[in-house]
Amino acid sequence: MAPLKFCANISWLFTELPEFTQRMRAAARAGFRAVEAAWIYNADLKELKTVKDETGLEFALINTPPGDLDAGDLGLCAVPGREQEFRQGLDLAVRFAKALDCRRIHLMAGRVPAGADRSAVAMEMEDTFVQNLKHAAGVLSQEGILGLIEPINTRITDPRYFLHSPHQAAVILQRVSHPSIRMQMDIYHWQIMDGNLTQNIRRYLPMTGHIQIAQVPDRHEPDSDGEISFSFLFKLLEELDYQDYIGCEYKPRGSTEAGLDWVTRYWNDHK
């Protein structure tokens, strides 16, 4: 069984440092061979590429632009009437991904409109999501990039996020039916929404292109106190021969470096 591959989410880790390029260097010094990030569009692309090349890091994942965060946006892929903005954001994400040789883009679904009843708008939002994903599949397949959709829990993190469970995501993936669109499995969100992690991982791993981890409920390091036994889940993923990246998307309890004992132990045990 091949060891698991971990990447540092530099939107969450190494935030003691203000610049993404500084965080990339810190991740490389800590032993990571890859990084991921949410929104890097305010950073200098040329500088990101220079540091990537100097450190030898792989860029594993970026997100599509969120839209207008101040106005309450958190992605546009499932938001009716915003299709053109989604396509413009996708084009920007592809430009960054190609420059950084990043092979995965999280296509953020977005939120149910404020004041709207989720059940009343669900079908229209799903139809919009499917059509935008089919468009994205055509764009991304030409570039050799994988598009990912990520269920985000509505119990703690974001009550209005449209895509909230792996079961809902699986239905949408079946409607899109394209190999360039897959699921992003965030263990933190899955545990909060559904639990039953072992069976859900077994069921949905074949349609998964990326995994992210954090302990529940406080979203700290995987070895912090919480509901999830990550030693068990890591063994399960090894047994299932998962070979893509696992993103470390958690809030360090203290400094990032002080909280990396868990991954250092894993690397040492799998040399």
PDB file of C-alpha atoms in Angstrom:
ATOM      1  CA  MET A   1       0.000   0.000   0.000  1.00  0.00           C
ATOM      2  CA  ALA A   2       1.364   3.387  -1.018  1.00  0.00           C
ATOM      3  CA  PRO A   3       1.539   6.037   1.721  1.00  0.00           C
ATOM      4  CA  LEU A   4      -0.969   8.861   1.671  1.00  0.00           C
ATOM      5  CA  LYS A   5       0.022  12.244   0.252  1.00  0.00           C
ATOM      6  CA  PHE A   6      -0.728  15.365   2.292  1.00  0.00           C
ATOM      7  CA  CYS A   7      -0.762  18.952   1.086  1.00  0.00           C
ATOM      8  CA  ALA A   8      -0.801  22.115   3.196  1.00  0.00           C
ATOM      9  CA  ASN A   9      -3.771  24.407   2.740  1.00  0.00           C
ATOM     10  CA  ILE A  10      -2.043  27.783   2.903  1.00  0.00           C
ATOM     11  CA  SER A  11      -5.321  29.625   3.360  1.00  0.00           C
ATOM     12  CA  TRP A  12      -5.514  27.904   6.773  1.00  0.00           C
ATOM     13  CA  LEU A  13      -1.949  26.898   7.656  1.00  0.00           C
ATOM     14  CA  PHE A  14       1.105  29.125   8.103  1.00  0.00           C
ATOM     15  CA  THR A  15      -1.140  32.183   8.408  1.00  0.00           C
ATOM     16  CA  GLU A  16       1.433  33.578  10.843  1.00  0.00           C
ATOM     17  CA  LEU A  17       2.987  34.753   7.575  1.00  0.00           C
ATOM     18  CA  PRO A  18       1.080  37.380   5.565  1.00  0.00           C
ATOM     19  CA  GLU A  19       1.995  36.389   2.004  1.00  0.00           C
ATOM     20  CA  PHE A  20       1.084  33.204   0.156  1.00  0.00           C
ATOM     21  CA  THR A  21       4.644  32.973  -1.154  1.00  0.00           C
ATOM     22  CA  GLN A  22       5.975  33.024   2.429  1.00  0.00           C
ATOM     23  CA  ARG A  23       3.527  30.312   3.416  1.00  0.00           C
ATOM     24  CA  MET A  24       4.621  28.206   0.445  1.00  0.00           C
ATOM     25  CA  ARG A  25       8.236  28.388   1.563  1.00  0.00           C
ATOM     26  CA  ALA A  26       7.244  27.526   5.139  1.00  0.00           C
ATOM     27  CA  ALA A  27       5.246  24.523   3.930  1.00  0.00           C
ATOM     28  CA  ALA A  28       8.215  23.280   1.927  1.00  0.00           C
ATOM     29  CA  ARG A  29      10.532  23.687   4.942  1.00  0.00           C
ATOM     30  CA  ALA A  30       8.058  21.693   7.047  1.00  0.00           C
ATOM     31  CA  GLY A  31       8.263  18.771   4.630  1.00  0.00           C
ATOM     32  CA  PHE A  32       5.181  19.226   2.476  1.00  0.00           C
ATOM     33  CA  ARG A  33       5.592  18.520  -1.212  1.00  0.00           C
ATOM     34  CA  ALA A  34       2.363  20.214  -2.229  1.00  0.00           C
ATOM     35  CA  VAL A  35       0.073  23.063  -1.228  1.00  0.00           C
ATOM     36  CA  GLU A  36      -3.514  24.068  -1.904  1.00  0.00           C
ATOM     37  CA  ALA A  37      -5.326  27.367  -1.394  1.00  0.00           C
ATOM     38  CA  ALA A  38      -8.787  28.842  -1.621  1.00  0.00           C
ATOM     39  CA  TRP A  39      -8.522  32.211  -3.343  1.00  0.00           C
ATOM     40  CA  ILE A  40      -5.112  33.329  -4.545  1.00  0.00           C
ATOM     41  CA  TYR A  41      -6.332  35.908  -7.044  1.00  0.00           C
ATOM     42  CA  ASN A  42      -5.000  38.933  -5.170  1.00  0.00           C
ATOM     43  CA  ALA A  43      -1.501  37.441  -5.170  1.00  0.00           C
ATOM     44  CA  ASP A  44       1.093  38.076  -7.865  1.00  0.00           C
ATOM     45  CA  LEU A  45       0.875  35.067 -10.187  1.00  0.00           C
ATOM     46  CA  LYS A  46       4.453  35.465 -11.387  1.00  0.00           C
ATOM     47  CA  GLU A  47       5.735  35.429  -7.788  1.00  0.00           C
ATOM     48  CA  LEU A  48       3.650  32.357  -6.962  1.00  0.00           C
ATOM     49  CA  LYS A  49       5.089  30.531  -9.944  1.00  0.00           C
ATOM     50  CA  THR A  50       8.645  31.572  -9.057  1.00  0.00           C
ATOM     51  CA  VAL A  51       8.331  30.239  -5.503  1.00  0.00           C
ATOM     52  CA  LYS A  52       6.631  27.079  -6.734  1.00  0.00           C
ATOM     53  CA  ASP A  53       9.534  26.426  -9.077  1.00  0.00           C
ATOM     54  CA  GLU A  54      12.176  27.297  -6.478  1.00  0.00           C
ATOM     55  CA  THR A  55      10.697  25.032  -3.790  1.00  0.00           C
ATOM     56  CA  GLY A  56       9.586  22.204  -6.076  1.00  0.00           C
ATOM     57  CA  LEU A  57       6.119  22.325  -4.549  1.00  0.00           C
ATOM     58  CA  GLU A  58       3.119  21.063  -6.457  1.00  0.00           C
ATOM     59  CA  PHE A  59      -0.032  23.195  -6.420  1.00  0.00           C
ATOM     60  CA  ALA A  60      -2.712  20.595  -5.764  1.00  0.00           C
ATOM     61  CA  LEU A  61      -5.926  22.650  -5.702  1.00  0.00           C
ATOM     62  CA  ILE A  62      -7.408  26.126  -5.996  1.00  0.00           C
ATOM     63  CA  ASN A  63     -11.009  27.356  -5.751  1.00  0.00           C
ATOM     64  CA  THR A  64     -12.990  29.325  -8.272  1.00  0.00           C
ATOM     65  CA  PRO A  65     -13.491  32.959  -7.210  1.00  0.00           C
ATOM     66  CA  PRO A  66     -16.259  33.323  -4.610  1.00  0.00           C
ATOM     67  CA  GLY A  67     -18.047  36.244  -6.233  1.00  0.00           C
ATOM     68  CA  ASP A  68     -18.714  39.250  -4.006  1.00  0.00           C
ATOM     69  CA  LEU A  69     -17.910  38.129  -0.459  1.00  0.00           C
ATOM     70  CA  ASP A  70     -19.096  41.435   1.010  1.00  0.00           C
ATOM     71  CA  ALA A  71     -22.484  40.890  -0.619  1.00  0.00           C
ATOM     72  CA  GLY A  72     -22.744  37.361   0.783  1.00  0.00           C
ATOM     73  CA  ASP A  73     -21.482  35.277  -2.143  1.00  0.00           C
ATOM     74  CA  LEU A  74     -19.555  32.051  -1.585  1.00  0.00           C
ATOM     75  CA  GLY A  75     -19.295  30.695  -5.089  1.00  0.00           C
ATOM     76  CA  LEU A  76     -21.550  31.086  -8.117  1.00  0.00           C
ATOM     77  CA  CYS A  77     -21.785  27.708  -9.850  1.00  0.00           C
ATOM     78  CA  ALA A  78     -25.308  26.937  -8.607  1.00  0.00           C
ATOM     79  CA  VAL A  79     -26.643  30.499  -8.427  1.00  0.00           C
ATOM     80  CA  PRO A  80     -29.303  31.271 -11.072  1.00  0.00           C
ATOM     81  CA  GLY A  81     -28.744  34.454 -13.038  1.00  0.00           C
ATOM     82  CA  ARG A  82     -25.005  34.576 -12.313  1.00  0.00           C
ATOM     83  CA  GLU A  83     -23.892  32.210 -15.078  1.00  0.00           C
ATOM     84  CA  GLN A  84     -21.795  34.766 -16.926  1.00  0.00           C
ATOM     85  CA  GLU A  85     -19.956  35.752 -13.756  1.00  0.00           C
ATOM     86  CA  PHE A  86     -19.306  32.082 -13.008  1.00  0.00           C
ATOM     87  CA  ARG A  87     -17.818  31.565 -16.462  1.00  0.00           C
ATOM     88  CA  GLN A  88     -15.590  34.624 -16.065  1.00  0.00           C
ATOM     89  CA  GLY A  89     -14.414  33.327 -12.691  1.00  0.00           C
ATOM     90  CA  LEU A  90     -13.778  29.900 -14.159  1.00  0.00           C
ATOM     91  CA  ASP A  91     -11.635  31.431 -16.905  1.00  0.00           C
ATOM     92  CA  LEU A  92      -9.595  33.280 -14.262  1.00  0.00           C
ATOM     93  CA  ALA A  93      -9.161  30.095 -12.222  1.00  0.00           C
ATOM     94  CA  VAL A  94      -8.036  28.196 -15.304  1.00  0.00           C
ATOM     95  CA  ARG A  95      -5.478  30.905 -16.095  1.00  0.00           C
ATOM     96  CA  PHE A  96      -3.994  30.630 -12.596  1.00  0.00           C
ATOM     97  CA  ALA A  97      -4.182  26.826 -12.618  1.00  0.00           C
ATOM     98  CA  LYS A  98      -2.376  26.551 -15.947  1.00  0.00           C
ATOM     99  CA  ALA A  99       0.375  28.935 -14.835  1.00  0.00           C
ATOM    100  CA  LEU A 100       0.872  26.937 -11.623  1.00  0.00           C
ATOM    101  CA  ASP A 101       0.398  23.520 -13.245  1.00  0.00           C
ATOM    102  CA  CYS A 102      -2.486  22.922 -10.844  1.00  0.00           C
ATOM    103  CA  ARG A 103      -4.638  19.993 -11.945  1.00  0.00           C
ATOM    104  CA  ARG A 104      -7.699  20.507  -9.679  1.00  0.00           C
ATOM    105  CA  ILE A 105     -10.175  23.367  -9.303  1.00  0.00           C
ATOM    106  CA  HIS A 106     -12.937  23.402  -6.704  1.00  0.00           C
ATOM    107  CA  LEU A 107     -16.040  24.765  -8.446  1.00  0.00           C
ATOM    108  CA  MET A 108     -17.807  26.480  -5.553  1.00  0.00           C
ATOM    109  CA  ALA A 109     -21.582  25.984  -5.628  1.00  0.00           C
ATOM    110  CA  GLY A 110     -22.662  29.053  -3.703  1.00  0.00           C
ATOM    111  CA  ARG A 111     -25.449  29.899  -1.294  1.00  0.00           C
ATOM    112  CA  VAL A 112     -29.221  29.735  -1.314  1.00  0.00           C
ATOM    113  CA  PRO A 113     -30.325  33.385  -1.762  1.00  0.00           C
ATOM    114  CA  ALA A 114     -30.959  35.236   1.494  1.00  0.00           C
ATOM    115  CA  GLY A 115     -34.591  35.018   2.493  1.00  0.00           C
ATOM    116  CA  ALA A 116     -35.361  32.212   0.026  1.00  0.00           C
ATOM    117  CA  ASP A 117     -36.806  28.869   1.072  1.00  0.00           C
ATOM    118  CA  ARG A 118     -34.275  26.156   0.232  1.00  0.00           C
ATOM    119  CA  SER A 119     -36.904  23.669  -0.919  1.00  0.00           C
ATOM    120  CA  ALA A 120     -38.525  26.261  -3.179  1.00  0.00           C
ATOM    121  CA  VAL A 121     -35.324  27.069  -5.079  1.00  0.00           C
ATOM    122  CA  ALA A 122     -33.584  23.682  -4.866  1.00  0.00           C
ATOM    123  CA  MET A 123     -34.523  22.406  -8.324  1.00  0.00           C
ATOM    124  CA  GLU A 124     -33.677  25.645 -10.105  1.00  0.00           C
ATOM    125  CA  MET A 125     -30.328  25.809  -8.320  1.00  0.00           C
ATOM    126  CA  GLU A 126     -29.573  22.181  -9.110  1.00  0.00           C
ATOM    127  CA  ASP A 127     -30.378  22.735 -12.787  1.00  0.00           C
ATOM    128  CA  THR A 128     -28.127  25.820 -12.842  1.00  0.00           C
ATOM    129  CA  PHE A 129     -25.380  23.843 -11.101  1.00  0.00           C
ATOM    130  CA  VAL A 130     -25.600  21.003 -13.617  1.00  0.00           C
ATOM    131  CA  GLN A 131     -25.523  23.316 -16.641  1.00  0.00           C
ATOM    132  CA  ASN A 132     -22.559  25.284 -15.284  1.00  0.00           C
ATOM    133  CA  LEU A 133     -20.724  22.070 -14.443  1.00  0.00           C
ATOM    134  CA  LYS A 134     -21.289  20.757 -17.969  1.00  0.00           C
ATOM    135  CA  HIS A 135     -19.820  23.988 -19.310  1.00  0.00           C
ATOM    136  CA  ALA A 136     -16.892  23.681 -16.897  1.00  0.00           C
ATOM    137  CA  ALA A 137     -16.330  20.068 -17.924  1.00  0.00           C
ATOM    138  CA  GLY A 138     -15.888  21.137 -21.532  1.00  0.00           C
ATOM    139  CA  VAL A 139     -13.419  23.857 -20.585  1.00  0.00           C
ATOM    140  CA  LEU A 140     -11.439  21.805 -18.056  1.00  0.00           C
ATOM    141  CA  SER A 141     -11.212  18.631 -20.118  1.00  0.00           C
ATOM    142  CA  GLN A 142      -9.365  20.559 -22.828  1.00  0.00           C
ATOM    143  CA  GLU A 143      -6.778  21.646 -20.239  1.00  0.00           C
ATOM    144  CA  GLY A 144      -6.383  18.325 -18.411  1.00  0.00           C
ATOM    145  CA  ILE A 145      -7.800  19.860 -15.222  1.00  0.00           C
ATOM    146  CA  LEU A 146     -10.250  18.178 -12.870  1.00  0.00           C
ATOM    147  CA  GLY A 147     -13.277  20.104 -11.605  1.00  0.00           C
ATOM    148  CA  LEU A 148     -14.446  19.274  -8.083  1.00  0.00           C
ATOM    149  CA  ILE A 149     -17.659  19.884  -6.156  1.00  0.00           C
ATOM    150  CA  GLU A 150     -17.517  19.959  -2.351  1.00  0.00           C
ATOM    151  CA  PRO A 151     -20.434  19.475   0.056  1.00  0.00           C
ATOM    152  CA  ILE A 152     -20.120  21.988   2.921  1.00  0.00           C
ATOM    153  CA  ASN A 153     -22.033  21.424   6.149  1.00  0.00           C
ATOM    154  CA  THR A 154     -25.045  23.600   6.869  1.00  0.00           C
ATOM    155  CA  ARG A 155     -25.159  22.850  10.603  1.00  0.00           C
ATOM    156  CA  ILE A 156     -22.066  24.747  11.739  1.00  0.00           C
ATOM    157  CA  THR A 157     -20.166  26.305   8.849  1.00  0.00           C
ATOM    158  CA  ASP A 158     -22.700  27.769   6.416  1.00  0.00           C
ATOM    159  CA  PRO A 159     -26.470  27.289   6.853  1.00  0.00           C
ATOM    160  CA  ARG A 160     -27.204  28.629   3.364  1.00  0.00           C
ATOM    161  CA  TYR A 161     -24.643  26.689   1.314  1.00  0.00           C
ATOM    162  CA  PHE A 162     -26.432  24.862  -1.502  1.00  0.00           C
ATOM    163  CA  LEU A 163     -24.349  21.673  -1.729  1.00  0.00           C
ATOM    164  CA  HIS A 164     -24.418  20.089   1.713  1.00  0.00           C
ATOM    165  CA  SER A 165     -24.109  16.287   1.542  1.00  0.00           C
ATOM    166  CA  PRO A 166     -22.216  13.633  -0.425  1.00  0.00           C
ATOM    167  CA  HIS A 167     -25.535  12.051  -1.404  1.00  0.00           C
ATOM    168  CA  GLN A 168     -26.706  15.310  -2.997  1.00  0.00           C
ATOM    169  CA  ALA A 169     -23.336  15.675  -4.736  1.00  0.00           C
ATOM    170  CA  ALA A 170     -23.551  12.136  -6.123  1.00  0.00           C
ATOM    171  CA  VAL A 171     -26.926  12.881  -7.719  1.00  0.00           C
ATOM    172  CA  ILE A 172     -25.506  15.990  -9.374  1.00  0.00           C
ATOM    173  CA  LEU A 173     -22.432  14.117 -10.613  1.00  0.00           C
ATOM    174  CA  GLN A 174     -24.711  11.506 -12.158  1.00  0.00           C
ATOM    175  CA  ARG A 175     -26.589  14.251 -13.999  1.00  0.00           C
ATOM    176  CA  VAL A 176     -23.369  15.859 -15.249  1.00  0.00           C
ATOM    177  CA  SER A 177     -21.889  12.486 -16.163  1.00  0.00           C
ATOM    178  CA  HIS A 178     -18.451  13.700 -17.192  1.00  0.00           C
ATOM    179  CA  PRO A 179     -15.064  12.304 -16.065  1.00  0.00           C
ATOM    180  CA  SER A 180     -13.654  15.819 -15.614  1.00  0.00           C
ATOM    181  CA  ILE A 181     -16.102  16.581 -12.768  1.00  0.00           C
ATOM    182  CA  ARG A 182     -15.656  14.690  -9.499  1.00  0.00           C
ATOM    183  CA  MET A 183     -16.336  15.012  -5.788  1.00  0.00           C
ATOM    184  CA  GLN A 184     -14.209  16.739  -3.163  1.00  0.00           C
ATOM    185  CA  MET A 185     -14.486  14.836   0.112  1.00  0.00           C
ATOM    186  CA  ASP A 186     -14.050  17.038   3.163  1.00  0.00           C
ATOM    187  CA  ILE A 187     -14.135  14.659   6.121  1.00  0.00           C
ATOM    188  CA  TYR A 188     -14.978  17.499   8.516  1.00  0.00           C
ATOM    189  CA  HIS A 189     -18.145  18.442   6.659  1.00  0.00           C
ATOM    190  CA  TRP A 190     -19.150  14.821   6.013  1.00  0.00           C
ATOM    191  CA  GLN A 191     -18.938  13.889   9.687  1.00  0.00           C
ATOM    192  CA  ILE A 192     -21.060  16.856  10.739  1.00  0.00           C
ATOM    193  CA  MET A 193     -23.761  16.266   8.125  1.00  0.00           C
ATOM    194  CA  ASP A 194     -23.997  12.501   7.912  1.00  0.00           C
ATOM    195  CA  GLY A 195     -21.424  10.555   9.944  1.00  0.00           C
ATOM    196  CA  ASN A 196     -21.202   6.932   8.777  1.00  0.00           C
ATOM    197  CA  LEU A 197     -17.753   7.817   7.459  1.00  0.00           C
ATOM    198  CA  THR A 198     -16.470   4.322   6.707  1.00  0.00           C
ATOM    199  CA  GLN A 199     -19.404   3.398   4.491  1.00  0.00           C
ATOM    200  CA  ASN A 200     -19.625   6.811   2.855  1.00  0.00           C
ATOM    201  CA  ILE A 201     -15.903   6.774   2.051  1.00  0.00           C
ATOM    202  CA  ARG A 202     -16.173   3.289   0.559  1.00  0.00           C
ATOM    203  CA  ARG A 203     -19.234   4.295  -1.437  1.00  0.00           C
ATOM    204  CA  TYR A 204     -18.035   7.621  -2.791  1.00  0.00           C
ATOM    205  CA  LEU A 205     -14.263   7.281  -3.074  1.00  0.00           C
ATOM    206  CA  PRO A 206     -14.520   6.006  -6.678  1.00  0.00           C
ATOM    207  CA  MET A 207     -16.026   9.375  -7.685  1.00  0.00           C
ATOM    208  CA  THR A 208     -13.677  11.438  -5.488  1.00  0.00           C
ATOM    209  CA  GLY A 209     -10.766  13.490  -6.805  1.00  0.00           C
ATOM    210  CA  HIS A 210      -9.550  15.191  -3.628  1.00  0.00           C
ATOM    211  CA  ILE A 211      -9.898  14.870   0.159  1.00  0.00           C
ATOM    212  CA  GLN A 212      -9.606  17.422   2.963  1.00  0.00           C
ATOM    213  CA  ILE A 213      -9.353  16.816   6.693  1.00  0.00           C
ATOM    214  CA  ALA A 214      -9.917  18.479  10.068  1.00  0.00           C
ATOM    215  CA  GLN A 215     -11.057  17.225  13.453  1.00  0.00           C
ATOM    216  CA  VAL A 216     -14.693  17.593  14.538  1.00  0.00           C
ATOM    217  CA  PRO A 217     -16.156  19.701  16.106  1.00  0.00           C
ATOM    218  CA  ASP A 218     -13.456  22.368  16.524  1.00  0.00           C
ATOM    219  CA  ARG A 219     -11.757  22.001  13.127  1.00  0.00           C
ATOM    220  CA  HIS A 220      -8.275  21.642  14.612  1.00  0.00           C
ATOM    221  CA  GLU A 221      -5.425  19.213  13.840  1.00  0.00           C
ATOM    222  CA  PRO A 222      -6.378  15.604  13.070  1.00  0.00           C
ATOM    223  CA  ASP A 223      -4.702  14.398  16.297  1.00  0.00           C
ATOM    224  CA  SER A 224      -6.590  16.876  18.504  1.00  0.00           C
ATOM    225  CA  ASP A 225      -9.471  15.743  20.717  1.00  0.00           C
ATOM    226  CA  GLY A 226     -12.618  15.127  18.740  1.00  0.00           C
ATOM    227  CA  GLU A 227     -15.053  12.712  17.151  1.00  0.00           C
ATOM    228  CA  ILE A 228     -12.880  11.249  14.390  1.00  0.00           C
ATOM    229  CA  SER A 229     -10.184   8.579  14.588  1.00  0.00           C
ATOM    230  CA  PHE A 230      -7.911   9.669  11.780  1.00  0.00           C
ATOM    231  CA  SER A 231      -5.483   6.794  12.363  1.00  0.00           C
ATOM    232  CA  PHE A 232      -8.369   4.469  11.447  1.00  0.00           C
ATOM    233  CA  LEU A 233      -9.410   6.563   8.432  1.00  0.00           C
ATOM    234  CA  PHE A 234      -5.848   6.840   7.137  1.00  0.00           C
ATOM    235  CA  LYS A 235      -5.548   3.051   7.220  1.00  0.00           C
ATOM    236  CA  LEU A 236      -8.881   2.758   5.438  1.00  0.00           C
ATOM    237  CA  LEU A 237      -7.771   5.135   2.685  1.00  0.00           C
ATOM    238  CA  GLU A 238      -4.513   3.210   2.311  1.00  0.00           C
ATOM    239  CA  GLU A 239      -6.442  -0.052   2.015  1.00  0.00           C
ATOM    240  CA  LEU A 240      -8.695   1.518  -0.613  1.00  0.00           C
ATOM    241  CA  ASP A 241      -5.570   2.631  -2.506  1.00  0.00           C
ATOM    242  CA  TYR A 242      -6.405   6.322  -2.496  1.00  0.00           C
ATOM    243  CA  GLN A 243      -3.564   8.030  -4.353  1.00  0.00           C
ATOM    244  CA  ASP A 244      -4.629  11.663  -4.737  1.00  0.00           C
ATOM    245  CA  TYR A 245      -3.873  14.425  -2.249  1.00  0.00           C
ATOM    246  CA  ILE A 246      -5.323  14.978   1.209  1.00  0.00           C
ATOM    247  CA  GLY A 247      -5.550  18.678   1.992  1.00  0.00           C
ATOM    248  CA  CYS A 248      -4.834  19.825   5.536  1.00  0.00           C
ATOM    249  CA  GLU A 249      -7.621  22.387   5.892  1.00  0.00           C
ATOM    250  CA  TYR A 250      -7.778  22.978   9.627  1.00  0.00           C
ATOM    251  CA  LYS A 251      -7.297  25.724  12.220  1.00  0.00           C
ATOM    252  CA  PRO A 252      -4.065  25.152  14.166  1.00  0.00           C
ATOM    253  CA  ARG A 253      -4.575  25.297  17.935  1.00  0.00           C
ATOM    254  CA  GLY A 254      -1.340  27.255  18.264  1.00  0.00           C
ATOM    255  CA  SER A 255       1.359  27.885  15.714  1.00  0.00           C
ATOM    256  CA  THR A 256       1.107  25.866  12.520  1.00  0.00           C
ATOM    257  CA  GLU A 257       4.521  24.296  12.985  1.00  0.00           C
ATOM    258  CA  ALA A 258       3.805  23.232  16.574  1.00  0.00           C
ATOM    259  CA  GLY A 259       0.749  21.340  15.366  1.00  0.00           C
ATOM    260  CA  LEU A 260       2.457  19.256  12.661  1.00  0.00           C
ATOM    261  CA  ASP A 261       3.544  16.360  14.876  1.00  0.00           C
ATOM    262  CA  TRP A 262       0.763  14.172  13.471  1.00  0.00           C
ATOM    263  CA  VAL A 263       1.960  14.447   9.870  1.00  0.00           C
ATOM    264  CA  THR A 264       5.633  14.193  10.836  1.00  0.00           C
ATOM    265  CA  ARG A 265       4.839  10.924  12.618  1.00  0.00           C
ATOM    266  CA  TYR A 266       2.984   9.657   9.562  1.00  0.00           C
ATOM    267  CA  TRP A 267       5.880  10.512   7.261  1.00  0.00           C
ATOM    268  CA  ASN A 268       8.397   8.865   9.596  1.00  0.00           C
ATOM    269  CA  ASP A 269       6.253   5.720   9.911  1.00  0.00           C
ATOM    270  CA  HIS A 270       5.960   5.426   6.136  1.00  0.00           C
ATOM    271  CA  LYS A 271       9.510   6.003   5.022  1.00  0.00           C
TER     272      LYS A 271
END
